[in-house]
């Protein structure tokens, strides 16, 4: 009797298990993009509908503290299954600790079509392993208020002299030419990429990467001198002007131009939905000098090496690498997706994509954040001193070269 009951119970349990769907798998996904939460949650619903049994919980943290929060959680064994990670040197900090799942084309077939530069941004230099799916490129250039330009009969400048005259004309008409300030340190690096990439030029960049020159090169030093010249058209008291205040000067229509990145477009439109924006690459000395923007890749999507649900995590990464995701990313987040074949409904984003055809890397972020002191920390501090008349362009060139020589092999004597 007892044996028959056990057989009946076993049969009942077998039937129950057969009727149940596969065990649910809940993935956690961390980001520093609080402002994008609604769009990500919409995209996640699409993924969940395509993958029954897998749910994804999106959590966004304050951007400035995100790296610390993520590193601490991963080290303590409480990190997420999936996460946004910074690119270049920022990736190395986490990947070198063994916290990220190595990726390749067998796990994420779509990666085979991504550009080598985008993949390099998410590849750790020491082991040449890819650890994340790249998600966006950003471009440093000049953003301008089209209405102010039209009202004053102004056009995008083709030479440096025209650029200076444009700023002079705006100032004479009572319009602040540039909204930028230097109180927020990272802004000091963006104005170099946005305003003088065409001045130091592709030739300097190629020679620098080839180890033929350093930052004492006259092309770089002269570019910093030009930077100092044009900041005469920044707002009065710009040394103490922080980033949010500079943004407000521009979106309110008090200033005509903003030296910044493509990531500003969505923010500016959100602050002033009526503003009409234009973008251009700051010119070189002559009209036939190549007009260059500075470009970098913003970050990537990675999986935790110790996730309890590796197959589900890889499924989600494949979703994030898809063209369908990239198209929504471009259309709804107003960003340049790294997914090949994505088109841009927004004409301004289309212009950014065209400008990117003539670009060089955003120098300190792409190449000089792999040691201490980083090139970004050095440049940001030195530019602020330059604009506050505490140093010279030549002294900056020496400070960058000497500082980076602590860890950058080509600069070591």
Short mmCIF file of C-alpha atoms in Angstrom, two decimals:
data_model
loop_
_atom_site.label_atom_id
_atom_site.label_comp_id
_atom_site.label_asym_id
_atom_site.label_seq_id
_atom_site.Cartn_x
_atom_site.Cartn_y
_atom_site.Cartn_z
CA UNK A 1 0.00 0.00 0.00
CA UNK A 2 2.73 2.39 1.02
CA UNK A 3 4.69 1.57 -2.14
CA UNK A 4 1.65 2.24 -4.36
CA UNK A 5 1.17 5.68 -2.74
CA UNK A 6 4.78 6.61 -3.43
CA UNK A 7 4.41 5.57 -7.06
CA UNK A 8 1.25 7.67 -7.39
CA UNK A 9 3.00 10.70 -5.81
CA UNK A 10 5.97 10.29 -8.17
CA UNK A 11 3.67 10.12 -11.17
CA UNK A 12 1.80 13.22 -10.02
CA UNK A 13 5.02 15.21 -9.55
CA UNK A 14 6.27 14.13 -12.98
CA UNK A 15 3.06 15.33 -14.55
CA UNK A 16 3.29 18.63 -12.70
CA UNK A 17 6.89 19.24 -13.79
CA UNK A 18 6.02 18.46 -17.39
CA UNK A 19 3.21 21.03 -17.27
CA UNK A 20 5.44 23.79 -15.82
CA UNK A 21 7.38 26.17 -18.11
CA UNK A 22 11.16 26.34 -17.81
CA UNK A 23 12.26 27.91 -14.52
CA UNK A 24 12.11 31.67 -14.66
CA UNK A 25 15.45 33.47 -14.83
CA UNK A 26 15.65 37.04 -13.53
CA UNK A 27 18.61 39.11 -14.71
CA UNK A 28 19.70 42.38 -13.15
CA UNK A 29 21.03 45.09 -15.48
CA UNK A 30 22.88 48.15 -14.11
CA UNK A 31 23.45 51.46 -15.85
CA UNK A 32 24.62 55.02 -15.19
CA UNK A 33 21.99 56.40 -17.60
CA UNK A 34 19.16 57.41 -15.27
CA UNK A 35 17.73 59.68 -17.96
CA UNK A 36 17.30 56.72 -20.34
CA UNK A 37 15.44 54.45 -17.92
CA UNK A 38 12.01 54.65 -19.62
CA UNK A 39 13.41 53.73 -23.04
CA UNK A 40 15.45 50.83 -21.66
CA UNK A 41 12.44 49.47 -19.81
CA UNK A 42 10.44 49.61 -23.04
CA UNK A 43 13.19 47.75 -24.88
CA UNK A 44 13.40 45.18 -22.11
CA UNK A 45 9.68 44.43 -22.51
CA UNK A 46 10.35 43.62 -26.16
CA UNK A 47 13.17 41.25 -25.19
CA UNK A 48 11.05 39.55 -22.51
CA UNK A 49 8.22 39.01 -24.99
CA UNK A 50 10.69 37.33 -27.36
CA UNK A 51 12.25 35.24 -24.58
CA UNK A 52 9.57 33.80 -22.25
CA UNK A 53 10.96 32.82 -18.87
CA UNK A 54 13.67 35.51 -18.83
CA UNK A 55 13.01 38.81 -17.06
CA UNK A 56 15.41 41.75 -16.81
CA UNK A 57 15.37 44.26 -13.96
CA UNK A 58 16.94 47.59 -14.99
CA UNK A 59 18.56 49.74 -12.30
CA UNK A 60 20.20 53.12 -12.97
CA UNK A 61 22.63 54.87 -10.64
CA UNK A 62 24.04 58.38 -10.42
CA UNK A 63 26.65 58.64 -13.19
CA UNK A 64 29.48 60.19 -11.17
CA UNK A 65 29.47 57.39 -8.57
CA UNK A 66 28.58 54.53 -10.90
CA UNK A 67 32.10 53.14 -11.33
CA UNK A 68 32.64 52.97 -7.57
CA UNK A 69 29.23 51.41 -6.93
CA UNK A 70 29.75 48.79 -9.64
CA UNK A 71 33.34 47.93 -8.65
CA UNK A 72 32.39 47.57 -5.00
CA UNK A 73 29.42 45.32 -5.80
CA UNK A 74 31.44 43.09 -8.12
CA UNK A 75 34.26 42.75 -5.60
CA UNK A 76 31.73 41.86 -2.90
CA UNK A 77 29.99 39.22 -5.03
CA UNK A 78 26.76 41.22 -5.28
CA UNK A 79 27.20 42.68 -8.74
CA UNK A 80 24.53 42.56 -11.46
CA UNK A 81 24.18 39.89 -14.15
CA UNK A 82 24.50 42.56 -16.86
CA UNK A 83 25.97 46.03 -16.75
CA UNK A 84 26.99 49.08 -18.69
CA UNK A 85 30.76 49.55 -18.51
CA UNK A 86 32.94 52.49 -19.50
CA UNK A 87 35.23 52.17 -22.49
CA UNK A 88 39.03 52.27 -22.83
CA UNK A 89 40.87 52.57 -19.50
CA UNK A 90 37.60 52.52 -17.58
CA UNK A 91 36.89 49.01 -18.82
CA UNK A 92 40.32 47.76 -17.76
CA UNK A 93 39.69 48.40 -14.08
CA UNK A 94 36.80 45.94 -14.00
CA UNK A 95 37.91 43.48 -16.65
CA UNK A 96 41.36 43.01 -15.10
CA UNK A 97 39.68 41.82 -11.91
CA UNK A 98 38.10 38.91 -13.76
CA UNK A 99 34.58 40.18 -13.22
CA UNK A 100 33.46 40.27 -16.88
CA UNK A 101 32.49 37.45 -19.22
CA UNK A 102 34.79 37.27 -22.28
CA UNK A 103 32.87 37.77 -25.52
CA UNK A 104 33.50 36.85 -29.14
CA UNK A 105 31.70 36.26 -32.42
CA UNK A 106 30.63 32.75 -31.42
CA UNK A 107 28.65 34.12 -28.48
CA UNK A 108 27.54 37.36 -30.18
CA UNK A 109 27.62 36.78 -33.98
CA UNK A 110 26.61 40.40 -34.76
CA UNK A 111 29.95 41.61 -33.37
CA UNK A 112 31.61 40.39 -36.57
CA UNK A 113 30.20 43.45 -38.36
CA UNK A 114 31.06 46.10 -35.74
CA UNK A 115 33.88 48.51 -36.60
CA UNK A 116 37.36 47.59 -35.31
CA UNK A 117 37.59 50.96 -33.51
CA UNK A 118 34.34 50.32 -31.61
CA UNK A 119 35.47 46.84 -30.58
CA UNK A 120 38.89 48.13 -29.55
CA UNK A 121 37.19 50.46 -27.07
CA UNK A 122 35.77 47.42 -25.23
CA UNK A 123 38.88 45.25 -25.49
CA UNK A 124 41.34 44.97 -22.60
CA UNK A 125 44.82 45.76 -23.86
CA UNK A 126 46.72 43.31 -21.66
CA UNK A 127 44.90 40.17 -22.84
CA UNK A 128 43.37 41.49 -26.08
CA UNK A 129 39.99 40.09 -25.04
CA UNK A 130 36.66 41.72 -25.83
CA UNK A 131 34.43 42.18 -22.79
CA UNK A 132 31.48 44.30 -23.91
CA UNK A 133 29.14 45.12 -26.79
CA UNK A 134 29.85 48.77 -27.77
CA UNK A 135 26.76 50.95 -27.57
CA UNK A 136 27.45 54.51 -28.76
CA UNK A 137 29.97 56.83 -30.28
CA UNK A 138 30.24 60.46 -29.19
CA UNK A 139 31.55 63.37 -31.22
CA UNK A 140 33.19 66.57 -29.97
CA UNK A 141 32.40 69.61 -32.11
CA UNK A 142 30.64 72.98 -32.09
CA UNK A 143 26.88 73.07 -31.51
CA UNK A 144 25.13 76.29 -32.44
CA UNK A 145 21.74 78.00 -32.20
CA UNK A 146 20.45 78.24 -35.78
CA UNK A 147 18.02 81.05 -35.00
CA UNK A 148 20.81 83.28 -33.66
CA UNK A 149 22.97 82.55 -36.70
CA UNK A 150 20.07 83.27 -39.08
CA UNK A 151 19.04 86.49 -37.30
CA UNK A 152 22.59 87.79 -37.60
CA UNK A 153 23.31 86.53 -41.10
CA UNK A 154 26.07 84.21 -39.91
CA UNK A 155 27.35 81.03 -41.52
CA UNK A 156 29.52 78.13 -40.39
CA UNK A 157 33.17 79.27 -40.60
CA UNK A 158 35.58 77.71 -43.10
CA UNK A 159 38.85 79.07 -41.67
CA UNK A 160 40.18 79.93 -38.23
CA UNK A 161 40.10 83.64 -39.05
CA UNK A 162 36.43 83.32 -40.05
CA UNK A 163 35.80 81.52 -36.76
CA UNK A 164 37.33 84.38 -34.78
CA UNK A 165 35.40 86.97 -36.86
CA UNK A 166 32.16 85.07 -36.28
CA UNK A 167 32.75 85.21 -32.54
CA UNK A 168 33.67 88.89 -32.78
CA UNK A 169 30.48 89.70 -34.72
CA UNK A 170 28.32 87.94 -32.14
CA UNK A 171 30.03 89.75 -29.29
CA UNK A 172 29.52 93.11 -31.06
CA UNK A 173 25.80 92.36 -31.34
CA UNK A 174 25.50 91.65 -27.62
CA UNK A 175 25.33 87.85 -27.96
CA UNK A 176 27.71 85.69 -25.94
CA UNK A 177 29.63 83.73 -28.61
CA UNK A 178 30.34 80.60 -26.52
CA UNK A 179 28.48 79.40 -23.42
CA UNK A 180 31.35 77.30 -22.05
CA UNK A 181 32.95 77.61 -18.63
CA UNK A 182 35.89 75.83 -17.04
CA UNK A 183 34.78 75.26 -13.43
CA UNK A 184 33.77 71.67 -14.23
CA UNK A 185 37.10 69.96 -14.87
CA UNK A 186 36.10 67.51 -17.61
CA UNK A 187 34.77 70.39 -19.67
CA UNK A 188 38.34 71.64 -20.08
CA UNK A 189 39.18 68.51 -22.03
CA UNK A 190 36.07 68.71 -24.23
CA UNK A 191 36.91 72.20 -25.50
CA UNK A 192 40.30 70.98 -26.74
CA UNK A 193 38.70 68.16 -28.74
CA UNK A 194 35.85 70.36 -29.99
CA UNK A 195 37.76 73.52 -30.90
CA UNK A 196 41.30 72.65 -32.01
CA UNK A 197 41.33 69.10 -33.41
CA UNK A 198 41.55 70.60 -36.92
CA UNK A 199 44.42 72.85 -35.82
CA UNK A 200 46.77 70.12 -34.57
CA UNK A 201 45.44 67.86 -37.30
CA UNK A 202 45.62 64.27 -38.43
CA UNK A 203 49.33 64.48 -39.17
CA UNK A 204 50.17 65.25 -35.55
CA UNK A 205 47.88 62.46 -34.35
CA UNK A 206 49.49 59.91 -36.67
CA UNK A 207 53.02 60.97 -35.66
CA UNK A 208 52.07 60.86 -31.96
CA UNK A 209 50.71 57.33 -32.26
CA UNK A 210 53.78 56.27 -34.22
CA UNK A 211 55.99 57.46 -31.35
CA UNK A 212 57.68 60.07 -33.55
CA UNK A 213 56.61 63.09 -31.49
CA UNK A 214 55.23 63.98 -28.07
CA UNK A 215 53.07 66.84 -26.77
CA UNK A 216 55.97 69.28 -27.09
CA UNK A 217 55.36 69.17 -30.84
CA UNK A 218 54.71 72.68 -32.23
CA UNK A 219 51.47 71.55 -33.89
CA UNK A 220 49.96 70.68 -30.49
CA UNK A 221 51.43 73.69 -28.70
CA UNK A 222 50.15 76.04 -31.42
CA UNK A 223 46.70 74.48 -31.15
CA UNK A 224 46.60 75.27 -27.43
CA UNK A 225 47.57 78.85 -28.23
CA UNK A 226 44.61 79.04 -30.61
CA UNK A 227 42.39 77.61 -27.89
CA UNK A 228 43.43 80.40 -25.55
CA UNK A 229 42.74 82.98 -28.28
CA UNK A 230 39.17 81.87 -28.88
CA UNK A 231 38.24 81.57 -25.23
CA UNK A 232 38.35 85.39 -25.24
CA UNK A 233 34.78 84.90 -26.51
CA UNK A 234 33.64 82.78 -23.56
CA UNK A 235 31.29 84.43 -21.00
CA UNK A 236 32.65 86.94 -18.51
CA UNK A 237 33.80 85.03 -15.42
CA UNK A 238 33.91 81.73 -17.34
CA UNK A 239 36.65 80.40 -15.06
CA UNK A 240 34.01 80.02 -12.33
CA UNK A 241 31.19 78.91 -14.64
CA UNK A 242 30.13 75.28 -14.08
CA UNK A 243 28.67 72.85 -16.60
CA UNK A 244 24.94 73.16 -15.74
CA UNK A 245 25.16 76.97 -15.80
CA UNK A 246 26.92 76.90 -19.17
CA UNK A 247 24.20 74.62 -20.56
CA UNK A 248 21.53 77.08 -19.37
CA UNK A 249 23.31 80.00 -21.05
CA UNK A 250 23.14 78.14 -24.34
CA UNK A 251 19.60 76.73 -24.13
CA UNK A 252 18.20 80.07 -22.97
CA UNK A 253 19.49 81.71 -26.16
CA UNK A 254 21.95 84.00 -24.36
CA UNK A 255 24.91 82.28 -26.04
CA UNK A 256 25.16 81.25 -29.70
CA UNK A 257 27.59 78.31 -29.54
CA UNK A 258 28.61 75.47 -27.23
CA UNK A 259 31.84 73.54 -27.63
CA UNK A 260 30.82 70.06 -26.55
CA UNK A 261 29.67 66.63 -27.58
CA UNK A 262 26.88 64.94 -29.50
CA UNK A 263 25.56 63.75 -26.13
CA UNK A 264 24.43 67.35 -25.55
CA UNK A 265 21.81 67.25 -28.32
CA UNK A 266 19.14 65.37 -26.38
CA UNK A 267 19.84 67.39 -23.21
CA UNK A 268 19.59 70.74 -25.01
CA UNK A 269 16.32 69.75 -26.69
CA UNK A 270 14.91 68.58 -23.38
CA UNK A 271 15.81 71.90 -21.76
CA UNK A 272 14.42 73.94 -24.67
CA UNK A 273 12.14 71.98 -27.05
CA UNK A 274 11.94 74.98 -29.42
CA UNK A 275 15.68 75.35 -29.95
CA UNK A 276 16.94 74.62 -33.48
CA UNK A 277 20.44 73.19 -33.41
CA UNK A 278 23.25 73.03 -35.93
CA UNK A 279 26.65 71.38 -35.66
CA UNK A 280 30.00 71.89 -37.36
CA UNK A 281 33.62 70.88 -37.06
CA UNK A 282 35.77 73.80 -35.91
CA UNK A 283 37.95 74.79 -38.89
CA UNK A 284 41.69 74.62 -39.36
CA UNK A 285 43.87 77.54 -40.37
CA UNK A 286 43.08 77.33 -44.09
CA UNK A 287 39.82 76.49 -45.87
CA UNK A 288 41.33 73.35 -47.39
CA UNK A 289 42.62 72.02 -44.06
CA UNK A 290 40.69 68.88 -43.15
CA UNK A 291 37.91 69.81 -40.71
CA UNK A 292 38.11 67.23 -37.95
CA UNK A 293 35.87 66.23 -35.09
CA UNK A 294 37.10 64.22 -32.11
CA UNK A 295 35.35 60.91 -31.63
CA UNK A 296 35.24 58.25 -28.93
CA UNK A 297 33.12 55.30 -27.91
CA UNK A 298 31.08 55.84 -24.81
CA UNK A 299 30.85 52.41 -23.25
CA UNK A 300 29.51 48.92 -23.66
CA UNK A 301 27.17 46.24 -22.36
CA UNK A 302 28.88 43.45 -20.44
CA UNK A 303 27.91 40.30 -18.55
CA UNK A 304 29.10 39.23 -15.11
CA UNK A 305 31.62 36.39 -15.39
CA UNK A 306 29.93 34.74 -12.39
CA UNK A 307 26.28 35.21 -13.37
CA UNK A 308 24.06 32.29 -12.41
CA UNK A 309 22.32 32.62 -15.80
CA UNK A 310 25.07 32.80 -18.44
CA UNK A 311 22.91 31.59 -21.35
CA UNK A 312 20.17 34.12 -20.59
CA UNK A 313 22.76 36.88 -20.20
CA UNK A 314 24.25 36.08 -23.60
CA UNK A 315 20.77 36.12 -25.13
CA UNK A 316 20.26 39.63 -23.80
CA UNK A 317 23.65 40.77 -25.10
CA UNK A 318 22.71 39.43 -28.54
CA UNK A 319 19.52 41.47 -28.32
CA UNK A 320 21.55 44.59 -27.44
CA UNK A 321 23.86 43.96 -30.41
CA UNK A 322 20.97 43.65 -32.88
CA UNK A 323 20.08 46.17 -35.57
CA UNK A 324 16.53 46.45 -34.21
CA UNK A 325 17.91 47.54 -30.83
CA UNK A 326 20.40 49.93 -32.44
CA UNK A 327 17.63 51.59 -34.45
CA UNK A 328 15.52 52.23 -31.36
CA UNK A 329 18.64 53.40 -29.52
CA UNK A 330 19.28 56.00 -32.25
CA UNK A 331 15.69 57.12 -32.69
CA UNK A 332 14.60 57.31 -29.06
CA UNK A 333 17.84 58.11 -27.23
CA UNK A 334 19.14 60.47 -29.95
CA UNK A 335 22.55 58.82 -29.96
CA UNK A 336 24.87 57.46 -32.61
CA UNK A 337 24.51 53.69 -32.29
CA UNK A 338 27.56 51.56 -32.99
CA UNK A 339 25.40 48.84 -34.57
CA UNK A 340 26.23 48.68 -38.31
CA UNK A 341 23.45 49.64 -40.72
CA UNK A 342 21.48 51.83 -38.34
CA UNK A 343 19.91 54.87 -40.05
CA UNK A 344 18.96 58.19 -38.48
CA UNK A 345 15.45 59.61 -38.62
CA UNK A 346 16.77 62.78 -36.96
CA UNK A 347 18.50 64.92 -39.66
CA UNK A 348 20.89 66.38 -37.07
CA UNK A 349 22.09 62.91 -36.08
CA UNK A 350 22.58 62.24 -39.77
CA UNK A 351 24.83 65.33 -39.91
CA UNK A 352 26.81 64.03 -36.94
CA UNK A 353 27.29 60.69 -38.71
CA UNK A 354 28.61 62.59 -41.77
CA UNK A 355 31.02 64.65 -39.66
CA UNK A 356 32.29 61.41 -38.15
CA UNK A 357 33.65 60.50 -41.58
CA UNK A 358 36.40 63.06 -40.88
CA UNK A 359 37.45 62.35 -37.33
CA UNK A 360 40.38 61.56 -35.13
CA UNK A 361 40.14 59.95 -31.69
CA UNK A 362 39.32 62.09 -28.67
CA UNK A 363 42.93 61.91 -27.69
CA UNK A 364 43.29 61.68 -23.91
CA UNK A 365 40.29 59.41 -23.40
CA UNK A 366 41.09 56.96 -26.16
CA UNK A 367 44.84 56.62 -25.67
CA UNK A 368 45.97 58.10 -22.38
CA UNK A 369 43.68 56.78 -19.64
CA UNK A 370 45.62 53.56 -19.08
CA UNK A 371 47.87 54.74 -16.28
CA UNK A 372 48.33 57.34 -13.55
CA UNK A 373 48.37 60.24 -13.93
CA UNK A 374 45.94 59.93 -16.81
CA UNK A 375 46.18 62.28 -19.76
CA UNK A 376 42.70 63.55 -18.99
CA UNK A 377 43.58 64.55 -15.43
CA UNK A 378 46.73 66.29 -16.63
CA UNK A 379 45.09 68.13 -19.54
CA UNK A 380 42.01 69.22 -17.61
CA UNK A 381 44.10 70.83 -14.89
CA UNK A 382 46.60 72.38 -17.27
CA UNK A 383 43.95 73.92 -19.54
CA UNK A 384 42.29 75.57 -16.58
CA UNK A 385 45.66 77.05 -15.60
CA UNK A 386 46.24 78.20 -19.19
CA UNK A 387 42.93 80.03 -19.39
CA UNK A 388 43.56 81.57 -15.97
CA UNK A 389 46.96 82.88 -17.21
CA UNK A 390 48.93 80.60 -14.89
CA UNK A 391 50.78 78.65 -17.56
CA UNK A 392 51.64 78.70 -21.29
CA UNK A 393 50.87 76.31 -24.17
CA UNK A 394 54.53 75.23 -24.28
CA UNK A 395 54.53 74.50 -20.53
CA UNK A 396 51.39 72.38 -20.99
CA UNK A 397 53.09 70.36 -23.72
CA UNK A 398 55.98 69.64 -21.36
CA UNK A 399 53.70 68.87 -18.39
CA UNK A 400 51.68 66.38 -20.46
CA UNK A 401 54.75 64.66 -21.87
CA UNK A 402 56.59 64.47 -18.54
CA UNK A 403 53.51 63.33 -16.63
CA UNK A 404 52.57 60.61 -19.09
CA UNK A 405 56.17 59.40 -19.21
CA UNK A 406 55.52 57.85 -15.78
CA UNK A 407 53.66 55.02 -17.53
CA UNK A 408 53.47 55.65 -21.30
CA UNK A 409 56.43 53.81 -22.78
CA UNK A 410 57.02 55.95 -25.93
CA UNK A 411 57.55 59.06 -23.76
CA UNK A 412 60.10 57.43 -21.47
CA UNK A 413 63.60 58.69 -22.14
#
